[in-house]
PDB file of C-alpha atoms in Angstrom:
ATOM      1  CA  PRO H   1     -56.953 111.698  51.144  1.00 61.00           C
ATOM      2  CA  ASN H   2     -54.334 114.204  52.233  1.00 78.00           C
ATOM      3  CA  ILE H   3     -52.519 116.777  50.080  1.00 79.00           C
ATOM      4  CA  PHE H   4     -49.595 114.425  49.525  1.00 75.00           C
ATOM      5  CA  ASP H   5     -51.898 111.714  48.129  1.00 79.00           C
ATOM      6  CA  ASN H   6     -53.612 114.255  45.863  1.00 82.00           C
ATOM      7  CA  MET H   7     -50.270 115.423  44.527  1.00 80.00           C
ATOM      8  CA  LEU H   8     -49.160 111.848  43.906  1.00 83.00           C
ATOM      9  CA  GLU H   9     -52.409 111.122  42.043  1.00 83.00           C
ATOM     10  CA  MET H  10     -52.026 114.277  39.927  1.00 85.00           C
ATOM     11  CA  MET H  11     -48.415 113.413  39.106  1.00 86.00           C
ATOM     12  CA  GLU H  12     -49.421 109.870  38.142  1.00 87.00           C
ATOM     13  CA  LYS H  13     -52.167 111.196  35.826  1.00 88.00           C
ATOM     14  CA  TYR H  14     -49.718 113.685  34.316  1.00 86.00           C
ATOM     15  CA  ALA H  15     -47.135 110.911  33.760  1.00 87.00           C
ATOM     16  CA  ASN H  16     -49.764 108.665  32.141  1.00 86.00           C
ATOM     17  CA  ASN H  17     -50.956 111.495  29.875  1.00 87.00           C
ATOM     18  CA  LEU H  18     -47.372 112.315  28.961  1.00 88.00           C
ATOM     19  CA  GLU H  19     -46.672 108.655  28.177  1.00 87.00           C
ATOM     20  CA  ALA H  20     -49.767 108.443  25.961  1.00 86.00           C
ATOM     21  CA  LEU H  21     -48.740 111.662  24.197  1.00 87.00           C
ATOM     22  CA  VAL H  22     -45.198 110.373  23.627  1.00 88.00           C
ATOM     23  CA  ASP H  23     -46.602 107.100  22.203  1.00 85.00           C
ATOM     24  CA  GLU H  24     -48.924 109.046  19.907  1.00 85.00           C
ATOM     25  CA  ARG H  25     -46.131 111.364  18.721  1.00 87.00           C
ATOM     26  CA  THR H  26     -43.809 108.369  18.207  1.00 87.00           C
ATOM     27  CA  ASP H  27     -46.463 106.676  16.046  1.00 84.00           C
ATOM     28  CA  GLN H  28     -46.880 109.905  14.056  1.00 84.00           C
ATOM     29  CA  LEU H  29     -43.108 110.149  13.629  1.00 83.00           C
ATOM     30  CA  ILE H  30     -42.906 106.529  12.411  1.00 83.00           C
ATOM     31  CA  GLN H  31     -45.738 107.170   9.914  1.00 83.00           C
ATOM     32  CA  GLU H  32     -44.047 110.347   8.623  1.00 78.00           C
ATOM     33  CA  LYS H  33     -40.735 108.488   8.304  1.00 76.00           C
ATOM     34  CA  LYS H  34     -42.486 105.773   6.275  1.00 78.00           C
ATOM     35  CA  LYS H  35     -44.051 108.426   4.011  1.00 76.00           C
ATOM     36  CA  THR H  36     -40.658 110.091   3.491  1.00 70.00           C
ATOM     37  CA  GLU H  37     -39.036 106.749   2.670  1.00 72.00           C
ATOM     38  CA  ALA H  38     -41.852 105.875   0.247  1.00 74.00           C
ATOM     39  CA  LEU H  39     -41.357 109.242  -1.482  1.00 72.00           C
ATOM     40  CA  LEU H  40     -37.597 108.662  -1.705  1.00 72.00           C
ATOM     41  CA  TYR H  41     -38.204 105.260  -3.323  1.00 72.00           C
ATOM     42  CA  GLU H  42     -40.582 106.909  -5.816  1.00 74.00           C
ATOM     43  CA  MET H  43     -38.034 109.571  -6.790  1.00 76.00           C
ATOM     44  CA  LEU H  44     -34.946 107.351  -7.036  1.00 83.00           C
ATOM     45  CA  PRO H  45     -34.086 103.779  -8.065  1.00 83.00           C
ATOM     46  CA  PRO H  46     -34.570 101.362  -5.111  1.00 82.00           C
ATOM     47  CA  TYR H  47     -30.845 100.534  -4.940  1.00 81.00           C
ATOM     48  CA  VAL H  48     -29.896 104.236  -4.782  1.00 85.00           C
ATOM     49  CA  ALA H  49     -32.671 105.075  -2.294  1.00 83.00           C
ATOM     50  CA  GLU H  50     -31.468 102.240  -0.037  1.00 83.00           C
ATOM     51  CA  GLN H  51     -27.922 103.660   0.004  1.00 81.00           C
ATOM     52  CA  LEU H  52     -29.190 107.143   0.913  1.00 78.00           C
ATOM     53  CA  LYS H  53     -31.472 105.705   3.604  1.00 78.00           C
ATOM     54  CA  ARG H  54     -28.440 104.090   5.223  1.00 79.00           C
ATOM     55  CA  GLY H  55     -26.673 107.444   5.231  1.00 77.00           C
ATOM     56  CA  ARG H  56     -24.200 106.518   2.520  1.00 77.00           C
ATOM     57  CA  LYS H  57     -23.125 108.999  -0.132  1.00 79.00           C
ATOM     58  CA  VAL H  58     -24.106 107.891  -3.626  1.00 80.00           C
ATOM     59  CA  GLN H  59     -21.256 108.623  -6.012  1.00 86.00           C
ATOM     60  CA  ALA H  60     -21.827 109.240  -9.713  1.00 90.00           C
ATOM     61  CA  GLU H  61     -21.061 106.021 -11.554  1.00 93.00           C
ATOM     62  CA  SER H  62     -19.966 105.100 -15.087  1.00 96.00           C
ATOM     63  CA  PHE H  63     -21.778 102.328 -16.923  1.00 97.00           C
ATOM     64  CA  ASP H  64     -20.184 100.709 -19.978  1.00 96.00           C
ATOM     65  CA  CYS H  65     -23.396  99.629 -21.656  1.00 97.00           C
ATOM     66  CA  VAL H  66     -27.038 100.589 -21.053  1.00 98.00           C
ATOM     67  CA  THR H  67     -30.071 100.999 -23.307  1.00 98.00           C
ATOM     68  CA  ILE H  68     -32.071 104.229 -23.224  1.00 98.00           C
ATOM     69  CA  TYR H  69     -35.643 104.735 -24.445  1.00 98.00           C
ATOM     70  CA  PHE H  70     -37.263 108.037 -25.400  1.00 97.00           C
ATOM     71  CA  SER H  71     -40.775 108.630 -26.657  1.00 96.00           C
ATOM     72  CA  ASP H  72     -43.073 111.547 -27.226  1.00 94.00           C
ATOM     73  CA  ILE H  73     -46.527 112.227 -28.622  1.00 93.00           C
ATOM     74  CA  VAL H  74     -46.537 113.439 -32.229  1.00 93.00           C
ATOM     75  CA  GLY H  75     -48.613 116.621 -32.602  1.00 91.00           C
ATOM     76  CA  PHE H  76     -48.847 117.130 -28.847  1.00 91.00           C
ATOM     77  CA  THR H  77     -48.300 120.912 -29.059  1.00 90.00           C
ATOM     78  CA  GLU H  78     -51.144 121.309 -31.565  1.00 91.00           C
ATOM     79  CA  MET H  79     -53.413 119.035 -29.525  1.00 91.00           C
ATOM     80  CA  SER H  80     -52.623 121.024 -26.369  1.00 91.00           C
ATOM     81  CA  ALA H  81     -53.533 124.275 -28.122  1.00 92.00           C
ATOM     82  CA  GLU H  82     -56.949 122.815 -29.007  1.00 91.00           C
ATOM     83  CA  SER H  83     -57.584 121.413 -25.502  1.00 92.00           C
ATOM     84  CA  THR H  84     -58.048 122.913 -22.048  1.00 93.00           C
ATOM     85  CA  PRO H  85     -55.088 122.618 -19.637  1.00 92.00           C
ATOM     86  CA  MET H  86     -57.176 120.252 -17.477  1.00 94.00           C
ATOM     87  CA  GLN H  87     -57.847 117.982 -20.476  1.00 94.00           C
ATOM     88  CA  VAL H  88     -54.111 117.848 -21.236  1.00 93.00           C
ATOM     89  CA  VAL H  89     -53.324 116.921 -17.613  1.00 93.00           C
ATOM     90  CA  HIS H  90     -55.971 114.167 -17.660  1.00 93.00           C
ATOM     91  CA  LEU H  91     -54.634 112.817 -20.971  1.00 93.00           C
ATOM     92  CA  LEU H  92     -51.012 112.616 -19.778  1.00 93.00           C
ATOM     93  CA  ASN H  93     -52.007 111.215 -16.397  1.00 93.00           C
ATOM     94  CA  ASP H  94     -54.194 108.537 -18.004  1.00 93.00           C
ATOM     95  CA  LEU H  95     -51.541 107.553 -20.558  1.00 93.00           C
ATOM     96  CA  TYR H  96     -48.533 107.554 -18.238  1.00 92.00           C
ATOM     97  CA  THR H  97     -50.369 105.749 -15.438  1.00 93.00           C
ATOM     98  CA  ARG H  98     -50.856 102.924 -17.954  1.00 94.00           C
ATOM     99  CA  PHE H  99     -47.245 103.171 -19.114  1.00 94.00           C
ATOM    100  CA  ASP H 100     -46.004 103.036 -15.501  1.00 94.00           C
ATOM    101  CA  ALA H 101     -48.038  99.863 -14.905  1.00 95.00           C
ATOM    102  CA  ILE H 102     -46.604  98.206 -18.047  1.00 96.00           C
ATOM    103  CA  ILE H 103     -42.943  98.995 -17.338  1.00 95.00           C
ATOM    104  CA  GLU H 104     -43.277  97.346 -13.905  1.00 94.00           C
ATOM    105  CA  ASN H 105     -43.039  94.041 -15.815  1.00 96.00           C
ATOM    106  CA  PHE H 106     -39.543  94.803 -17.107  1.00 96.00           C
ATOM    107  CA  ASP H 107     -36.075  95.324 -15.626  1.00 95.00           C
ATOM    108  CA  VAL H 108     -36.111  99.051 -16.361  1.00 96.00           C
ATOM    109  CA  TYR H 109     -36.113 102.375 -14.509  1.00 94.00           C
ATOM    110  CA  LYS H 110     -38.216 105.385 -15.522  1.00 94.00           C
ATOM    111  CA  VAL H 111     -35.826 108.324 -15.421  1.00 92.00           C
ATOM    112  CA  GLU H 112     -38.401 111.059 -15.956  1.00 89.00           C
ATOM    113  CA  THR H 113     -41.426 112.411 -17.766  1.00 87.00           C
ATOM    114  CA  VAL H 114     -41.231 115.981 -19.035  1.00 86.00           C
ATOM    115  CA  GLY H 115     -44.480 117.109 -20.609  1.00 85.00           C
ATOM    116  CA  ASP H 116     -45.266 114.468 -23.212  1.00 89.00           C
ATOM    117  CA  ALA H 117     -41.714 113.031 -23.214  1.00 92.00           C
ATOM    118  CA  TYR H 118     -41.100 109.689 -21.460  1.00 95.00           C
ATOM    119  CA  MET H 119     -37.567 108.466 -20.686  1.00 96.00           C
ATOM    120  CA  VAL H 120     -36.647 104.962 -19.500  1.00 97.00           C
ATOM    121  CA  VAL H 121     -33.319 103.140 -19.028  1.00 97.00           C
ATOM    122  CA  SER H 122     -32.209  99.557 -18.460  1.00 97.00           C
ATOM    123  CA  GLY H 123     -28.801  98.359 -17.273  1.00 96.00           C
ATOM    124  CA  LEU H 124     -28.431 100.757 -14.353  1.00 93.00           C
ATOM    125  CA  PRO H 125     -28.048 101.349 -11.448  1.00 90.00           C
ATOM    126  CA  VAL H 126     -27.908  97.533 -11.256  1.00 91.00           C
ATOM    127  CA  ARG H 127     -26.035  96.099 -14.245  1.00 93.00           C
ATOM    128  CA  ASN H 128     -27.790  93.282 -16.111  1.00 94.00           C
ATOM    129  CA  GLY H 129     -25.312  92.050 -18.729  1.00 94.00           C
ATOM    130  CA  THR H 130     -26.804  92.459 -22.214  1.00 94.00           C
ATOM    131  CA  THR H 131     -30.442  91.976 -21.186  1.00 96.00           C
ATOM    132  CA  HIS H 132     -30.975  95.764 -21.120  1.00 98.00           C
ATOM    133  CA  THR H 133     -31.427  95.706 -24.915  1.00 98.00           C
ATOM    134  CA  ARG H 134     -34.017  92.922 -24.702  1.00 97.00           C
ATOM    135  CA  GLU H 135     -35.870  94.593 -21.821  1.00 98.00           C
ATOM    136  CA  ILE H 136     -36.155  97.979 -23.559  1.00 98.00           C
ATOM    137  CA  ALA H 137     -37.094  96.324 -26.876  1.00 98.00           C
ATOM    138  CA  ARG H 138     -39.883  94.262 -25.279  1.00 97.00           C
ATOM    139  CA  MET H 139     -41.055  97.219 -23.229  1.00 97.00           C
ATOM    140  CA  SER H 140     -41.183  99.416 -26.367  1.00 98.00           C
ATOM    141  CA  LEU H 141     -43.345  96.863 -28.179  1.00 97.00           C
ATOM    142  CA  ALA H 142     -45.662  96.614 -25.147  1.00 97.00           C
ATOM    143  CA  LEU H 143     -46.026 100.414 -24.893  1.00 96.00           C
ATOM    144  CA  LEU H 144     -46.720 100.721 -28.622  1.00 96.00           C
ATOM    145  CA  GLN H 145     -49.404  98.046 -28.309  1.00 94.00           C
ATOM    146  CA  GLU H 146     -50.969  99.968 -25.405  1.00 94.00           C
ATOM    147  CA  VAL H 147     -51.057 103.184 -27.450  1.00 93.00           C
ATOM    148  CA  ASP H 148     -52.828 101.309 -30.263  1.00 91.00           C
ATOM    149  CA  THR H 149     -55.815 100.633 -27.977  1.00 91.00           C
ATOM    150  CA  PHE H 150     -55.644 103.917 -26.027  1.00 92.00           C
ATOM    151  CA  THR H 151     -58.600 106.299 -26.271  1.00 90.00           C
ATOM    152  CA  ILE H 152     -58.231 110.017 -25.551  1.00 90.00           C
ATOM    153  CA  ALA H 153     -61.115 110.793 -23.186  1.00 90.00           C
ATOM    154  CA  HIS H 154     -61.874 114.282 -24.555  1.00 91.00           C
ATOM    155  CA  ARG H 155     -61.121 113.379 -28.200  1.00 90.00           C
ATOM    156  CA  PRO H 156     -62.217 109.742 -28.704  1.00 89.00           C
ATOM    157  CA  ASP H 157     -61.968 110.003 -32.513  1.00 89.00           C
ATOM    158  CA  HIS H 158     -58.357 111.225 -32.409  1.00 88.00           C
ATOM    159  CA  LYS H 159     -55.673 108.523 -32.683  1.00 89.00           C
ATOM    160  CA  LEU H 160     -52.717 108.990 -30.354  1.00 91.00           C
ATOM    161  CA  LYS H 161     -49.404 108.710 -32.207  1.00 94.00           C
ATOM    162  CA  LEU H 162     -46.333 107.779 -30.179  1.00 95.00           C
ATOM    163  CA  ARG H 163     -42.822 108.109 -31.605  1.00 97.00           C
ATOM    164  CA  ILE H 164     -40.155 105.899 -30.008  1.00 98.00           C
ATOM    165  CA  GLY H 165     -36.354 105.874 -30.203  1.00 98.00           C
ATOM    166  CA  MET H 166     -33.768 103.675 -28.493  1.00 98.00           C
ATOM    167  CA  HIS H 167     -29.984 103.552 -28.341  1.00 98.00           C
ATOM    168  CA  THR H 168     -27.328 101.527 -26.515  1.00 98.00           C
ATOM    169  CA  GLY H 169     -23.993 102.774 -25.175  1.00 97.00           C
ATOM    170  CA  PRO H 170     -22.043 104.031 -22.135  1.00 97.00           C
ATOM    171  CA  CYS H 171     -23.280 106.697 -19.741  1.00 96.00           C
ATOM    172  CA  VAL H 172     -22.754 108.244 -16.316  1.00 97.00           C
ATOM    173  CA  ALA H 173     -25.539 108.300 -13.720  1.00 95.00           C
ATOM    174  CA  GLY H 174     -25.794 110.064 -10.389  1.00 92.00           C
ATOM    175  CA  VAL H 175     -28.011 111.833  -7.878  1.00 88.00           C
ATOM    176  CA  VAL H 176     -28.333 115.572  -8.477  1.00 88.00           C
ATOM    177  CA  GLY H 177     -29.754 117.939  -5.840  1.00 81.00           C
ATOM    178  CA  LEU H 178     -30.445 117.714  -2.102  1.00 75.00           C
ATOM    179  CA  LYS H 179     -33.928 119.148  -1.546  1.00 75.00           C
ATOM    180  CA  MET H 180     -35.503 117.358  -4.507  1.00 77.00           C
ATOM    181  CA  PRO H 181     -32.908 114.710  -5.441  1.00 81.00           C
ATOM    182  CA  ARG H 182     -33.089 113.339  -8.976  1.00 86.00           C
ATOM    183  CA  TYR H 183     -31.299 110.430 -10.563  1.00 89.00           C
ATOM    184  CA  CYS H 184     -29.892 111.851 -13.799  1.00 92.00           C
ATOM    185  CA  LEU H 185     -28.109 110.328 -16.793  1.00 95.00           C
ATOM    186  CA  PHE H 186     -25.293 112.068 -18.646  1.00 95.00           C
ATOM    187  CA  GLY H 187     -23.336 111.388 -21.813  1.00 95.00           C
ATOM    188  CA  ASP H 188     -23.594 111.155 -25.566  1.00 95.00           C
ATOM    189  CA  THR H 189     -25.706 107.981 -25.359  1.00 96.00           C
ATOM    190  CA  VAL H 190     -28.541 110.078 -23.893  1.00 96.00           C
ATOM    191  CA  ASN H 191     -28.287 112.596 -26.753  1.00 94.00           C
ATOM    192  CA  THR H 192     -28.208 109.862 -29.402  1.00 95.00           C
ATOM    193  CA  ALA H 193     -31.240 108.091 -27.899  1.00 96.00           C
ATOM    194  CA  SER H 194     -33.107 111.407 -27.963  1.00 95.00           C
ATOM    195  CA  ARG H 195     -32.090 111.961 -31.607  1.00 95.00           C
ATOM    196  CA  MET H 196     -33.315 108.447 -32.478  1.00 96.00           C
ATOM    197  CA  GLU H 197     -36.722 109.440 -31.136  1.00 96.00           C
ATOM    198  CA  SER H 198     -36.911 112.867 -32.801  1.00 94.00           C
ATOM    199  CA  ASN H 199     -35.794 111.410 -36.158  1.00 95.00           C
ATOM    200  CA  GLY H 200     -38.293 108.555 -35.941  1.00 96.00           C
ATOM    201  CA  GLN H 201     -41.811 108.198 -37.312  1.00 96.00           C
ATOM    202  CA  PRO H 202     -45.243 107.990 -35.635  1.00 96.00           C
ATOM    203  CA  LEU H 203     -46.165 104.559 -34.211  1.00 96.00           C
ATOM    204  CA  LYS H 204     -42.696 103.174 -34.988  1.00 97.00           C
ATOM    205  CA  ILE H 205     -39.723 102.102 -32.870  1.00 98.00           C
ATOM    206  CA  HIS H 206     -36.509 103.638 -34.219  1.00 98.00           C
ATOM    207  CA  VAL H 207     -33.407 101.602 -33.315  1.00 98.00           C
ATOM    208  CA  SER H 208     -29.758 102.685 -33.498  1.00 97.00           C
ATOM    209  CA  PRO H 209     -27.098 100.447 -35.119  1.00 96.00           C
ATOM    210  CA  CYS H 210     -25.542  99.800 -31.667  1.00 96.00           C
ATOM    211  CA  THR H 211     -28.821  98.455 -30.279  1.00 97.00           C
ATOM    212  CA  GLN H 212     -29.543  96.489 -33.459  1.00 97.00           C
ATOM    213  CA  LYS H 213     -26.125  94.805 -33.295  1.00 97.00           C
ATOM    214  CA  LEU H 214     -26.651  93.630 -29.705  1.00 97.00           C
ATOM    215  CA  LEU H 215     -30.194  92.431 -30.410  1.00 97.00           C
ATOM    216  CA  ALA H 216     -29.069  90.511 -33.507  1.00 96.00           C
ATOM    217  CA  GLU H 217     -26.167  88.895 -31.615  1.00 96.00           C
ATOM    218  CA  HIS H 218     -27.918  87.972 -28.373  1.00 96.00           C
ATOM    219  CA  TYR H 219     -31.675  88.075 -29.039  1.00 96.00           C
ATOM    220  CA  PRO H 220     -32.347  87.010 -32.648  1.00 95.00           C
ATOM    221  CA  SER H 221     -36.059  86.540 -31.901  1.00 95.00           C
ATOM    222  CA  PHE H 222     -36.564  90.286 -32.496  1.00 97.00           C
ATOM    223  CA  VAL H 223     -37.639  91.304 -35.995  1.00 96.00           C
ATOM    224  CA  LEU H 224     -35.773  94.362 -37.279  1.00 96.00           C
ATOM    225  CA  GLU H 225     -35.906  96.069 -40.647  1.00 96.00           C
ATOM    226  CA  LEU H 226     -33.242  98.348 -42.107  1.00 96.00           C
ATOM    227  CA  ARG H 227     -34.616 101.862 -42.427  1.00 95.00           C
ATOM    228  CA  GLY H 228     -31.645 103.154 -44.367  1.00 93.00           C
ATOM    229  CA  GLU H 229     -29.230 106.026 -43.944  1.00 94.00           C
ATOM    230  CA  VAL H 230     -30.471 108.895 -41.796  1.00 93.00           C
ATOM    231  CA  ASP H 231     -28.806 112.282 -41.380  1.00 91.00           C
ATOM    232  CA  MET H 232     -28.931 113.089 -37.667  1.00 88.00           C
ATOM    233  CA  LYS H 233     -28.239 116.539 -36.280  1.00 86.00           C
ATOM    234  CA  GLY H 234     -24.906 116.516 -34.457  1.00 84.00           C
ATOM    235  CA  LYS H 235     -24.373 112.826 -35.262  1.00 84.00           C
ATOM    236  CA  GLY H 236     -23.786 112.769 -39.002  1.00 88.00           C
ATOM    237  CA  ARG H 237     -25.215 109.988 -41.162  1.00 92.00           C
ATOM    238  CA  MET H 238     -25.948 106.519 -39.810  1.00 93.00           C
ATOM    239  CA  TYR H 239     -27.853 103.418 -40.867  1.00 95.00           C
ATOM    240  CA  THR H 240     -30.809 102.885 -38.557  1.00 97.00           C
ATOM    241  CA  TYR H 241     -33.493 100.232 -38.099  1.00 98.00           C
ATOM    242  CA  TRP H 242     -37.160  99.743 -37.229  1.00 98.00           C
ATOM    243  CA  LEU H 243     -38.114  97.255 -34.513  1.00 98.00           C
ATOM    244  CA  LEU H 244     -41.185  95.457 -35.875  1.00 97.00           C
ATOM    245  CA  GLY H 245     -41.845  92.755 -33.290  1.00 96.00           C
ATOM    246  CA  GLU H 246     -40.595  89.569 -31.668  1.00 95.00           C
ATOM    247  CA  ASN H 247     -41.028  85.947 -32.697  1.00 91.00           C
ATOM    248  CA  ASP H 248     -42.380  83.430 -30.163  1.00 81.00           C
ATOM    249  CA  SER H 249     -38.949  81.828 -29.764  1.00 62.00           C
ATOM    250  CA  GLY H 250     -37.747  84.748 -27.581  1.00 59.00           C
ATOM    251  CA  ALA H 251     -36.375  83.612 -24.220  1.00 58.00           C
TER     252      ALA H 251
END
């Protein structure tokens, strides 16, 4: 073969190699894009993530009525002081992995976990009428049941005590941040839900009068008991309730 043929052959090989490299890089790019999208869907509600994926700006939005859940572990600070940091990480990971699996069965969105605190909402970003109260109530009962059978790996004789609070009302929700975007809730409803939790009792579900009213009106299968008048910091005095369970007639 002459020089021209050799050059043609070399150019053909180079083109083939380049094509293979482009295909490989394209596959890598597609895989990375999928990973990024999966991460976005983990960090934000699916509806919000979908809007961002399409390049749309997600505006902060007002919601007239949602139900917010807060819980934390009673005595967590003391338990942490008596455990190694690795044991604490394993405990929270074990517990919240189970919680995450349970809440998949309900129309709710986990807003965040901060240390031992767990925050969930229903009724946003996709509105669901009044079912947000039912969803959070059922979810709370399911989580409490899970805690009842939960064993702390490094302290099997120690009973985990969860304290739960829930409240219903209006709030504003929106995406905050660009590098690590977070879907955040704002408004007095968030504060009141948090107060319901902190003023609650171990292994009990503390319900605000707003939530109780909606449950009684729309979902009478839930069993609630009047706790009495409670003085709440920044909220004054209010009559609150305990959620005890749900009768079989619940739809």
